[in-house]
Amino acid sequence: MFRVARIVIQQQVKCETIPIRSLKMSAVASAQAQVAEKPRAKGATQEDYSFVMNLFRGQIEARQVFPYPNVLNEEQRDTLQMLIDPCEKFFSEVNNPSKNDTIEKVDEPSLNGLWELGAFSLQVPQELGGLGLSNTQYARLVEIVGANDLGVGITLGAHQSIGFKGILLFGTPEQKAKYLPRVCNKEFAAFCLTEPSSGSDAGSIKTRAELSPDGKHFILNGSKIWISNGGMAEIMTVFAQTPVQDPKTGKTVDKVTAFIVERAFGGVTNGPPEKKMGIKCSNTAEVYYDNVKIPIENVLGGVGNGFKVAMNILNNGRFGMAAALSEKIAKMAMLHYVTESMAYMISGNMDSGSQHYHLEAAISKCFASEAAWYVCDEAIQIMGGMGFMKETGLERIMRDLRIFRIFEGTNDILRLFVALTGIQYAGAHLKELQNAFKHPTANLGLIFEEASKRVVRKVGLSSPPSMDQYVHNDLLQAASELAKSIDSFGESIEMVLIKYGKSIVNEQYILNRLANATFDIYSSAVALSRASAALRAGGESAQHERQMAEAWTLEATQRVAANLKIVSSGRNLDNFTKMSSIAKNVFKAEGVVQLNPLKL
Ligand code: MYA
């Protein structure tokens, strides 16, 4: 197993480079079908229930998508209803998004009202002072918040979606008992990861924490930027490099560790609130750590495990964005339907205890932020000049929305993340198959299974993977189109693996198209699942939902076909090379290369 060290993603348009630390392609089969001698890559071929992950093998893993999750029991529904009413009342009677935007903070009565409602502690267990809500209940309330004031949403989200989420997910019983009651009671929390030289490349942070000579504290030094709630937080989840001894080599290496840091420890200061384009009422600030003494019991999730802690918090938080953005797009019914369906599917998966949703959460974050942007822009267009005026409120929503395509992982990085993670998974299986051929007698079962799949496909007798058993009869045709797309997608991945091997990490044009195809397939499956549930239940909107799911799937599968064609067409690949050369020229010239037509 080996790590592909840094790759540099050159963003042509922004003329900016984003380094990603070791996007791992350890298990990707090479073009020459080199078969590593080592045993199976760590965890790589373990069964994964993620629908999206299995798409990369051209397979339908239906468990998390069909049937559409319905995870709330009667009691949870009643509790939720009891919370929805005051929440909606609060936003219509107390909170004023336009005022918050103008004064660039959440006004005092609204902030107090939110604390009183328990809006800052939705998922903290009741015995520790919170409301103890499930992810699905949380998603419903976040939907209301997002529909009313995205800036307030970020204040709430930075606190609980990521700020203290690490304590909920990884905290020891003592850490939970000490800190969770406090974050329910007017002490703000923040998630402190990003640094000036480390945004997307989360593993390359420079902030350091060293053990004190007496072994009782870590001493933290460094700084963080763009920290939501950074100017107000008393309790912070801070990520820092710590020296850790590698058990295999005995050498000391730097590894990221997560810490619970209190402002009261001393040495924690912050900069002024940043001036931003949108979500102005939320506080964003730099935070500085100067010899902060952190008791060793405040390590969160174990020394050296901080990167995983950060990723899991972000996985958890990303779906919250999909929930927060669905309501803004009511006019664009299909996008709204699909976004909302994704948000509640993922919250349902999480509530059922799934650990296999990190790709889906990343997709939902990208999908929701782009859908909401598109719809807001269209709404402004439809309203013409009025849409451009402040009083309609759309310009604020557009400003507020812009950041959602950037934070919690930029959509560009998350696309690469989805494509590369899926390819790695598919590659590991391909490698396993290659290994099996080395000892055919011992692996006859696996070989026959794979071979028969491939041969049947090649001679055209194949049925592509089928979804018929999962969808309502009225949706069979759409499901069959989608199944064909999944089959073609799996074939394309195999082709890409064989053609590029591990150098696929450098083929960002291809990775982007594959990610887009994944988004279209997953979103269609989610829509078909929800519409099937609606048809089976026979509610009033069932036929409307059927139409939306069918229309969406048709458009989406056409886009998948177009993207897969681009990935395999020589002409397009040639064009990618040209575009890459254009970008290099622009970099070199540090701007526009040619003179204007007047040459003046
Ligand atoms: S907060 C800051 C946001 N920052 C980011 O999102 C950082 C983005 N970067 C990344 O996500 C990663 O660095 C990427 C990979 C993806 C680029 N789940 O070598 P690797 C494992 C589980 O590939 P890298 C903000 O914006 C991987 O398997 N595991 O990693 C404020 C491997 O494990 P192993 C994962 O190339 C927002 C290991 O890690 C994941 O360095 C405010 C290393 O992998 C994953 N996802 O990076 C929002 N990724 O070694 C407010 C990797 O065992 C909230 N791994 O094989 C708003 C909410 C809405 C409103 C709410 C209202 C109430």
Tab-separated table of C-alpha atoms in Angstrom, residues 43-449:
chain	number	residue	atom	x	y	z
A	43	GLY	CA	-9.951	-1.990	4.687
A	44	ALA	CA	-10.173	-1.354	0.982
A	45	THR	CA	-12.273	-4.321	-0.009
A	46	GLN	CA	-14.293	-4.511	3.138
A	47	GLU	CA	-17.975	-4.536	2.399
A	48	ASP	CA	-19.305	-1.034	2.096
A	49	TYR	CA	-23.028	-0.348	2.156
A	50	SER	CA	-22.735	3.036	0.529
A	51	PHE	CA	-24.879	3.237	-2.603
A	52	VAL	CA	-22.463	5.687	-4.190
A	53	MET	CA	-19.337	3.703	-3.359
A	54	ASN	CA	-20.759	0.617	-5.056
A	55	LEU	CA	-21.718	2.545	-8.183
A	56	PHE	CA	-18.023	2.570	-8.946
A	57	ARG	CA	-18.203	-1.196	-9.346
A	58	GLY	CA	-21.299	-0.881	-11.510
A	59	GLN	CA	-23.364	-2.417	-8.742
A	60	ILE	CA	-26.554	-1.466	-7.025
A	61	GLU	CA	-26.229	-1.567	-3.251
A	62	ALA	CA	-29.823	-0.796	-2.412
A	63	ARG	CA	-29.905	-1.047	1.363
A	64	GLN	CA	-29.451	2.634	2.132
A	65	VAL	CA	-31.647	3.938	-0.656
A	66	PHE	CA	-34.609	1.554	-0.886
A	67	PRO	CA	-37.075	1.718	0.698
A	68	TYR	CA	-37.043	5.429	1.417
A	69	PRO	CA	-36.205	5.730	5.124
A	70	ASN	CA	-39.009	6.409	7.521
A	71	VAL	CA	-37.253	6.511	10.829
A	72	LEU	CA	-39.421	8.625	13.077
A	73	ASN	CA	-41.669	6.864	15.542
A	74	GLU	CA	-44.910	8.406	16.798
A	75	GLU	CA	-43.292	9.951	19.827
A	76	GLN	CA	-40.527	11.521	17.750
A	77	ARG	CA	-43.105	12.926	15.348
A	78	ASP	CA	-45.062	14.487	18.200
A	79	THR	CA	-41.918	15.983	19.714
A	80	LEU	CA	-40.951	17.380	16.340
A	81	GLN	CA	-44.350	18.935	15.778
A	82	MET	CA	-44.126	20.560	19.208
A	83	LEU	CA	-40.821	22.141	18.160
A	84	ILE	CA	-41.802	23.157	14.636
A	85	ASP	CA	-44.601	25.464	15.746
A	86	PRO	CA	-42.576	27.699	18.107
A	87	CYS	CA	-39.670	27.651	15.693
A	88	GLU	CA	-41.820	28.956	12.831
A	89	LYS	CA	-43.423	31.480	15.146
A	90	PHE	CA	-40.015	32.687	16.255
A	91	PHE	CA	-38.884	33.284	12.702
A	92	SER	CA	-42.036	35.056	11.659
A	93	GLU	CA	-42.386	37.199	14.795
A	94	VAL	CA	-38.999	37.720	16.396
A	95	ASN	CA	-36.108	37.254	14.019
A	96	ASN	CA	-35.515	39.868	11.344
A	97	PRO	CA	-33.056	38.605	8.691
A	98	SER	CA	-32.774	41.942	6.979
A	99	LYS	CA	-31.932	43.708	10.244
A	100	ASN	CA	-29.392	41.024	11.166
A	101	ASP	CA	-27.784	41.478	7.760
A	102	THR	CA	-27.567	45.253	8.206
A	103	ILE	CA	-26.186	45.254	11.749
A	104	GLU	CA	-23.932	42.312	10.891
A	105	LYS	CA	-24.875	40.299	13.943
A	106	VAL	CA	-27.871	38.407	15.236
A	107	ASP	CA	-29.737	40.953	17.304
A	108	GLU	CA	-29.930	40.347	21.046
A	109	PRO	CA	-33.642	39.432	21.297
A	110	SER	CA	-33.260	36.878	18.511
A	111	LEU	CA	-30.116	35.387	19.990
A	112	ASN	CA	-31.747	35.087	23.402
A	113	GLY	CA	-34.864	33.648	21.813
A	114	LEU	CA	-32.801	30.987	20.060
A	115	TRP	CA	-31.095	29.963	23.304
A	116	GLU	CA	-34.471	29.799	25.031
A	117	LEU	CA	-35.923	27.643	22.277
A	118	GLY	CA	-33.067	25.183	22.753
A	119	ALA	CA	-32.006	25.809	19.160
A	120	PHE	CA	-28.326	25.667	20.102
A	121	SER	CA	-28.521	22.194	21.590
A	122	LEU	CA	-30.816	20.237	19.324
A	123	GLN	CA	-28.873	16.973	19.457
A	124	VAL	CA	-27.368	17.088	22.926
A	125	PRO	CA	-28.873	14.272	25.034
A	126	GLN	CA	-31.686	15.454	27.238
A	127	GLU	CA	-29.963	14.349	30.420
A	128	LEU	CA	-27.138	16.765	29.577
A	129	GLY	CA	-29.422	19.700	28.922
A	130	GLY	CA	-30.258	19.404	25.228
A	131	LEU	CA	-33.278	18.351	23.202
A	132	GLY	CA	-31.865	14.943	22.257
A	133	LEU	CA	-33.094	15.034	18.672
A	134	SER	CA	-32.276	12.483	15.992
A	135	ASN	CA	-30.629	13.536	12.734
A	136	THR	CA	-33.968	13.461	10.944
A	137	GLN	CA	-35.647	15.663	13.532
A	138	TYR	CA	-32.635	17.969	13.375
A	139	ALA	CA	-32.872	18.129	9.576
A	140	ARG	CA	-36.504	19.271	9.747
A	141	LEU	CA	-35.717	22.130	12.119
A	142	VAL	CA	-32.641	23.125	10.163
A	143	GLU	CA	-34.871	23.323	7.100
A	144	ILE	CA	-36.950	25.963	8.856
A	145	VAL	CA	-33.884	27.897	9.961
A	146	GLY	CA	-32.385	27.799	6.470
A	147	ALA	CA	-35.624	28.932	4.907
A	148	ASN	CA	-35.661	32.018	7.083
A	149	ASP	CA	-32.162	33.220	7.782
A	150	LEU	CA	-29.020	31.502	6.540
A	151	GLY	CA	-26.814	33.758	8.682
A	152	VAL	CA	-28.613	32.573	11.810
A	153	GLY	CA	-28.287	29.047	10.405
A	154	ILE	CA	-24.507	29.409	10.334
A	155	THR	CA	-24.411	30.742	13.905
A	156	LEU	CA	-26.391	27.703	14.994
A	157	GLY	CA	-24.592	25.300	12.672
A	158	ALA	CA	-21.052	26.407	13.499
A	159	HIS	CA	-21.949	25.788	17.156
A	160	GLN	CA	-23.588	22.370	16.965
A	161	SER	CA	-23.175	21.001	13.466
A	162	ILE	CA	-19.382	21.206	13.785
A	163	GLY	CA	-18.399	23.255	16.886
A	164	PHE	CA	-19.124	20.683	19.582
A	165	LYS	CA	-20.114	17.797	17.288
A	166	GLY	CA	-16.729	16.206	18.000
A	167	ILE	CA	-17.593	16.006	21.708
A	168	LEU	CA	-20.901	14.335	20.861
A	169	LEU	CA	-19.272	11.881	18.468
A	170	PHE	CA	-15.936	11.168	20.116
A	171	GLY	CA	-16.073	12.616	23.633
A	172	THR	CA	-15.425	10.421	26.667
A	173	PRO	CA	-18.277	10.264	29.206
A	174	GLU	CA	-16.325	12.753	31.333
A	175	GLN	CA	-15.825	15.170	28.434
A	176	LYS	CA	-19.505	14.966	27.560
A	177	ALA	CA	-20.604	15.510	31.135
A	178	LYS	CA	-18.281	18.482	31.523
A	179	TYR	CA	-18.843	20.318	28.253
A	180	LEU	CA	-22.231	19.471	26.780
A	181	PRO	CA	-24.300	21.147	29.531
A	182	ARG	CA	-22.219	24.283	28.958
A	183	VAL	CA	-22.790	24.437	25.206
A	184	CYS	CA	-26.523	24.181	25.922
A	185	ASN	CA	-26.302	27.136	28.234
A	186	LYS	CA	-25.092	30.192	26.379
A	187	GLU	CA	-21.474	29.177	25.858
A	188	PHE	CA	-20.710	29.208	22.150
A	189	ALA	CA	-18.646	26.508	20.481
A	190	ALA	CA	-16.484	26.658	17.346
A	191	PHE	CA	-14.683	24.245	15.020
A	192	CYS	CA	-11.118	25.428	14.480
A	193	LEU	CA	-9.414	23.686	11.594
A	194	THR	CA	-8.662	26.090	8.739
A	195	GLU	CA	-5.350	27.971	8.629
A	196	PRO	CA	-3.838	30.479	6.226
A	197	SER	CA	-1.883	27.764	4.434
A	198	SER	CA	-4.376	24.969	4.889
A	199	GLY	CA	-7.968	25.159	3.704
A	200	SER	CA	-8.970	22.265	1.494
A	201	ASP	CA	-5.783	20.478	2.416
A	202	ALA	CA	-6.919	19.892	5.960
A	203	GLY	CA	-4.094	17.533	6.892
A	204	SER	CA	-1.360	20.118	6.392
A	205	ILE	CA	-2.151	22.422	9.301
A	206	LYS	CA	0.780	24.050	11.091
A	207	THR	CA	-0.676	24.774	14.526
A	208	ARG	CA	1.245	22.619	17.000
A	209	ALA	CA	0.685	21.121	20.415
A	210	GLU	CA	3.603	19.661	22.376
A	211	LEU	CA	3.411	17.702	25.579
A	212	SER	CA	4.625	19.671	28.616
A	213	PRO	CA	7.680	18.288	30.456
A	214	ASP	CA	5.488	17.002	33.319
A	215	GLY	CA	3.232	15.215	30.790
A	216	LYS	CA	0.090	16.843	32.175
A	217	HIS	CA	-0.635	19.342	29.430
A	218	PHE	CA	-0.302	19.964	25.752
A	219	ILE	CA	1.022	23.418	24.938
A	220	LEU	CA	-0.782	24.822	21.917
A	221	ASN	CA	0.625	27.435	19.548
A	222	GLY	CA	-0.640	28.651	16.208
A	223	SER	CA	-3.537	30.400	14.586
A	224	LYS	CA	-6.711	29.666	12.684
A	225	ILE	CA	-8.604	31.726	10.138
A	226	TRP	CA	-12.241	32.120	9.061
A	227	ILE	CA	-13.559	30.481	12.194
A	228	SER	CA	-17.343	30.717	12.391
A	229	ASN	CA	-18.250	31.861	15.926
A	230	GLY	CA	-14.492	32.360	16.459
A	231	GLY	CA	-14.992	35.715	18.144
A	232	MET	CA	-17.623	34.427	20.569
A	233	ALA	CA	-16.727	30.820	21.312
A	234	GLU	CA	-15.808	29.787	24.831
A	235	ILE	CA	-15.330	26.142	23.881
A	236	MET	CA	-13.439	25.135	20.763
A	237	THR	CA	-12.572	21.952	18.944
A	238	VAL	CA	-9.033	22.716	17.813
A	239	PHE	CA	-6.872	20.642	15.477
A	240	ALA	CA	-3.085	20.704	15.836
A	241	GLN	CA	-0.047	18.714	14.814
A	242	THR	CA	1.407	16.630	17.626
A	243	PRO	CA	4.514	14.467	17.651
A	244	VAL	CA	3.539	10.814	17.663
A	245	GLN	CA	5.749	7.754	17.655
A	246	ASP	CA	5.085	5.491	14.698
A	247	PRO	CA	4.676	2.015	16.228
A	248	LYS	CA	6.135	0.345	13.120
A	249	THR	CA	9.289	2.401	12.598
A	250	GLY	CA	9.752	3.845	16.085
A	251	LYS	CA	10.261	7.237	14.439
A	252	THR	CA	8.513	10.357	15.685
A	253	VAL	CA	6.160	11.842	13.118
A	254	ASP	CA	3.626	14.666	13.184
A	255	LYS	CA	0.003	13.656	13.316
A	256	VAL	CA	-3.102	15.741	13.755
A	257	THR	CA	-4.778	15.603	17.163
A	258	ALA	CA	-8.108	17.142	18.156
A	259	PHE	CA	-8.406	19.066	21.434
A	260	ILE	CA	-11.186	20.620	23.439
A	261	VAL	CA	-9.892	24.100	24.212
A	262	GLU	CA	-11.519	26.582	26.534
A	263	ARG	CA	-10.964	30.281	26.069
A	264	ALA	CA	-10.625	30.348	29.855
A	265	PHE	CA	-7.375	28.337	29.628
A	266	GLY	CA	-5.642	31.625	28.757
A	267	GLY	CA	-3.631	32.483	25.674
A	268	VAL	CA	-6.673	32.341	23.375
A	269	THR	CA	-7.474	35.559	21.540
A	270	ASN	CA	-9.275	36.463	18.355
A	271	GLY	CA	-9.273	39.050	15.599
A	272	PRO	CA	-12.124	41.400	14.657
A	273	PRO	CA	-15.196	40.038	12.845
A	274	GLU	CA	-14.435	39.520	9.150
A	275	LYS	CA	-16.276	41.686	6.615
A	276	LYS	CA	-18.087	39.252	4.370
A	277	MET	CA	-20.209	39.191	1.224
A	278	GLY	CA	-23.012	37.201	2.867
A	279	ILE	CA	-24.095	35.435	6.062
A	280	LYS	CA	-23.051	38.752	7.578
A	281	CYS	CA	-24.826	38.289	10.873
A	282	SER	CA	-22.711	35.236	11.655
A	283	ASN	CA	-19.418	35.883	13.377
A	284	THR	CA	-16.245	34.882	11.524
A	285	ALA	CA	-12.837	35.623	13.008
A	286	GLU	CA	-9.223	34.605	13.266
A	287	VAL	CA	-8.306	32.801	16.486
A	288	TYR	CA	-4.809	32.798	17.969
A	289	TYR	CA	-3.303	30.341	20.420
A	290	ASP	CA	-0.294	31.467	22.393
A	291	ASN	CA	1.131	28.820	24.721
A	292	VAL	CA	-2.328	27.602	25.644
A	293	LYS	CA	-2.140	24.930	28.360
A	294	ILE	CA	-4.557	22.145	27.487
A	295	PRO	CA	-4.989	19.389	30.099
A	296	ILE	CA	-4.199	15.995	28.539
A	297	GLU	CA	-7.700	14.803	29.372
A	298	ASN	CA	-8.943	17.287	26.752
A	299	VAL	CA	-7.562	15.261	23.852
A	300	LEU	CA	-10.572	14.335	21.729
A	301	GLY	CA	-10.645	10.947	20.017
A	302	GLY	CA	-7.073	9.953	20.881
A	303	VAL	CA	-3.654	11.428	20.129
A	304	GLY	CA	-2.883	11.303	16.408
A	305	ASN	CA	-6.482	10.609	15.359
A	306	GLY	CA	-7.435	14.223	14.709
A	307	PHE	CA	-7.701	14.008	10.933
A	308	LYS	CA	-10.297	11.272	11.184
A	309	VAL	CA	-12.095	13.198	13.936
A	310	ALA	CA	-12.236	16.275	11.678
A	311	MET	CA	-13.455	14.290	8.668
A	312	ASN	CA	-16.169	12.552	10.635
A	313	ILE	CA	-17.409	15.825	12.060
A	314	LEU	CA	-17.502	17.278	8.558
A	315	ASN	CA	-19.277	14.218	7.145
A	316	ASN	CA	-21.853	14.683	9.815
A	317	GLY	CA	-22.124	18.410	9.226
A	318	ARG	CA	-22.297	18.326	5.433
A	319	PHE	CA	-25.697	16.758	5.304
A	320	GLY	CA	-26.972	19.617	7.490
A	321	MET	CA	-26.318	21.972	4.623
A	322	ALA	CA	-28.540	19.979	2.325
A	323	ALA	CA	-31.298	20.230	4.910
A	324	ALA	CA	-30.791	23.959	5.394
A	325	LEU	CA	-30.929	24.732	1.645
A	326	SER	CA	-33.918	22.860	0.481
A	327	GLU	CA	-36.569	25.304	1.273
A	328	LYS	CA	-35.031	28.141	-0.683
A	329	ILE	CA	-35.760	26.399	-3.916
A	330	ALA	CA	-39.466	25.830	-3.602
A	331	LYS	CA	-40.140	27.344	-6.992
A	332	MET	CA	-37.898	24.942	-8.749
A	333	ALA	CA	-39.863	21.948	-7.683
A	334	MET	CA	-37.660	19.194	-9.032
A	335	LEU	CA	-34.448	20.505	-7.571
A	336	HIS	CA	-36.243	21.120	-4.326
A	337	TYR	CA	-37.650	17.610	-4.343
A	338	VAL	CA	-34.325	15.972	-5.021
A	339	THR	CA	-32.391	18.086	-2.520
A	340	GLU	CA	-34.933	17.484	0.204
A	341	SER	CA	-35.093	13.777	-0.602
A	342	MET	CA	-31.320	13.513	-0.263
A	343	ALA	CA	-31.218	15.376	3.036
A	344	TYR	CA	-33.830	13.150	4.654
A	345	MET	CA	-32.438	9.987	3.111
A	346	ILE	CA	-29.044	10.681	4.635
A	347	SER	CA	-30.441	11.726	7.997
A	348	GLY	CA	-32.479	8.492	7.931
A	349	ASN	CA	-29.357	6.472	7.119
A	350	MET	CA	-27.509	8.141	9.982
A	351	ASP	CA	-30.366	7.524	12.383
A	352	SER	CA	-30.359	3.855	11.400
A	353	GLY	CA	-26.737	3.697	12.508
A	354	SER	CA	-25.065	3.690	9.100
A	355	GLN	CA	-21.374	4.556	9.003
A	356	HIS	CA	-21.248	4.455	5.217
A	357	TYR	CA	-22.501	7.817	4.139
A	358	HIS	CA	-19.449	10.038	3.678
A	359	LEU	CA	-19.728	10.124	-0.113
A	360	GLU	CA	-23.458	10.704	0.028
A	361	ALA	CA	-23.009	13.540	2.542
A	362	ALA	CA	-20.435	15.184	0.279
A	363	ILE	CA	-22.755	14.843	-2.720
A	364	SER	CA	-25.708	16.282	-0.835
A	365	LYS	CA	-23.657	19.298	0.236
A	366	CYS	CA	-22.513	20.032	-3.327
A	367	PHE	CA	-25.887	19.296	-4.849
A	368	ALA	CA	-27.843	21.435	-2.413
A	369	SER	CA	-25.510	24.417	-2.570
A	370	GLU	CA	-25.524	24.424	-6.378
A	371	ALA	CA	-29.258	23.846	-6.683
A	372	ALA	CA	-30.018	26.667	-4.268
A	373	TRP	CA	-27.683	29.033	-6.097
A	374	TYR	CA	-29.227	28.191	-9.440
A	375	VAL	CA	-32.752	28.649	-8.185
A	376	CYS	CA	-32.026	31.915	-6.407
A	377	ASP	CA	-30.427	33.271	-9.558
A	378	GLU	CA	-33.437	32.158	-11.604
A	379	ALA	CA	-35.808	33.731	-9.102
A	380	ILE	CA	-33.995	37.045	-9.427
A	381	GLN	CA	-34.163	36.736	-13.200
A	382	ILE	CA	-37.882	36.025	-13.149
A	383	MET	CA	-38.496	39.104	-11.017
A	384	GLY	CA	-36.435	41.239	-13.376
A	385	GLY	CA	-35.338	44.601	-11.986
A	386	MET	CA	-37.271	44.023	-8.763
A	387	GLY	CA	-35.221	40.929	-8.063
A	388	PHE	CA	-32.116	43.101	-8.069
A	389	MET	CA	-33.513	45.457	-5.444
A	390	LYS	CA	-32.710	44.956	-1.786
A	391	GLU	CA	-36.312	45.072	-0.641
A	392	THR	CA	-37.249	41.759	-2.279
A	393	GLY	CA	-34.680	40.033	-0.059
A	394	LEU	CA	-33.297	37.911	-2.884
A	395	GLU	CA	-29.996	39.732	-3.124
A	396	ARG	CA	-29.325	38.913	0.540
A	397	ILE	CA	-30.184	35.284	-0.018
A	398	MET	CA	-27.851	35.192	-3.004
A	399	ARG	CA	-25.014	36.733	-0.989
A	400	ASP	CA	-25.718	34.366	1.887
A	401	LEU	CA	-25.795	31.356	-0.408
A	402	ARG	CA	-22.487	31.992	-2.123
A	403	ILE	CA	-20.356	30.633	0.710
A	404	PHE	CA	-22.151	27.278	0.762
A	405	ARG	CA	-20.264	26.169	-2.358
A	406	ILE	CA	-17.019	26.990	-0.573
A	407	PHE	CA	-17.037	26.065	3.085
A	408	GLU	CA	-17.177	22.643	4.729
A	409	GLY	CA	-15.068	21.435	1.790
A	410	THR	CA	-15.235	23.313	-1.512
A	411	ASN	CA	-17.444	21.654	-4.081
A	412	ASP	CA	-14.409	21.242	-6.349
A	413	ILE	CA	-12.503	19.323	-3.705
A	414	LEU	CA	-15.528	17.279	-2.701
A	415	ARG	CA	-16.053	16.230	-6.338
A	416	LEU	CA	-12.491	14.941	-6.460
A	417	PHE	CA	-12.985	13.306	-3.085
A	418	VAL	CA	-16.090	11.424	-4.279
A	419	ALA	CA	-14.529	10.323	-7.552
A	420	LEU	CA	-11.186	9.273	-6.085
A	421	THR	CA	-12.645	7.466	-3.089
A	422	GLY	CA	-14.995	5.498	-5.354
A	423	ILE	CA	-12.247	4.691	-7.824
A	424	GLN	CA	-10.012	3.523	-5.014
A	425	TYR	CA	-12.744	1.164	-3.851
A	426	ALA	CA	-13.355	-0.192	-7.359
A	427	GLY	CA	-9.605	-0.484	-7.930
A	428	ALA	CA	-9.175	-2.530	-4.790
A	429	HIS	CA	-11.762	-4.998	-6.036
A	430	LEU	CA	-10.126	-5.186	-9.420
A	431	LYS	CA	-6.811	-5.858	-7.757
A	432	GLU	CA	-8.398	-8.535	-5.636
A	433	LEU	CA	-9.600	-10.162	-8.814
A	434	GLN	CA	-6.145	-9.967	-10.332
A	435	ASN	CA	-4.741	-11.559	-7.187
A	436	ALA	CA	-7.364	-14.269	-7.415
A	437	PHE	CA	-6.076	-15.200	-10.862
A	438	LYS	CA	-2.674	-15.911	-9.322
A	439	HIS	CA	-4.210	-18.729	-7.320
A	440	PRO	CA	-7.154	-19.695	-9.508
A	441	THR	CA	-7.960	-22.979	-7.861
A	442	ALA	CA	-8.327	-21.378	-4.483
A	443	ASN	CA	-10.456	-18.564	-5.847
A	444	LEU	CA	-12.688	-20.267	-8.375
A	445	GLY	CA	-15.882	-18.866	-6.907
A	446	LEU	CA	-14.812	-15.260	-7.180
A	447	ILE	CA	-13.354	-15.703	-10.663
A	448	PHE	CA	-16.441	-17.383	-12.062
A	449	GLU	CA	-18.727	-14.853	-10.542
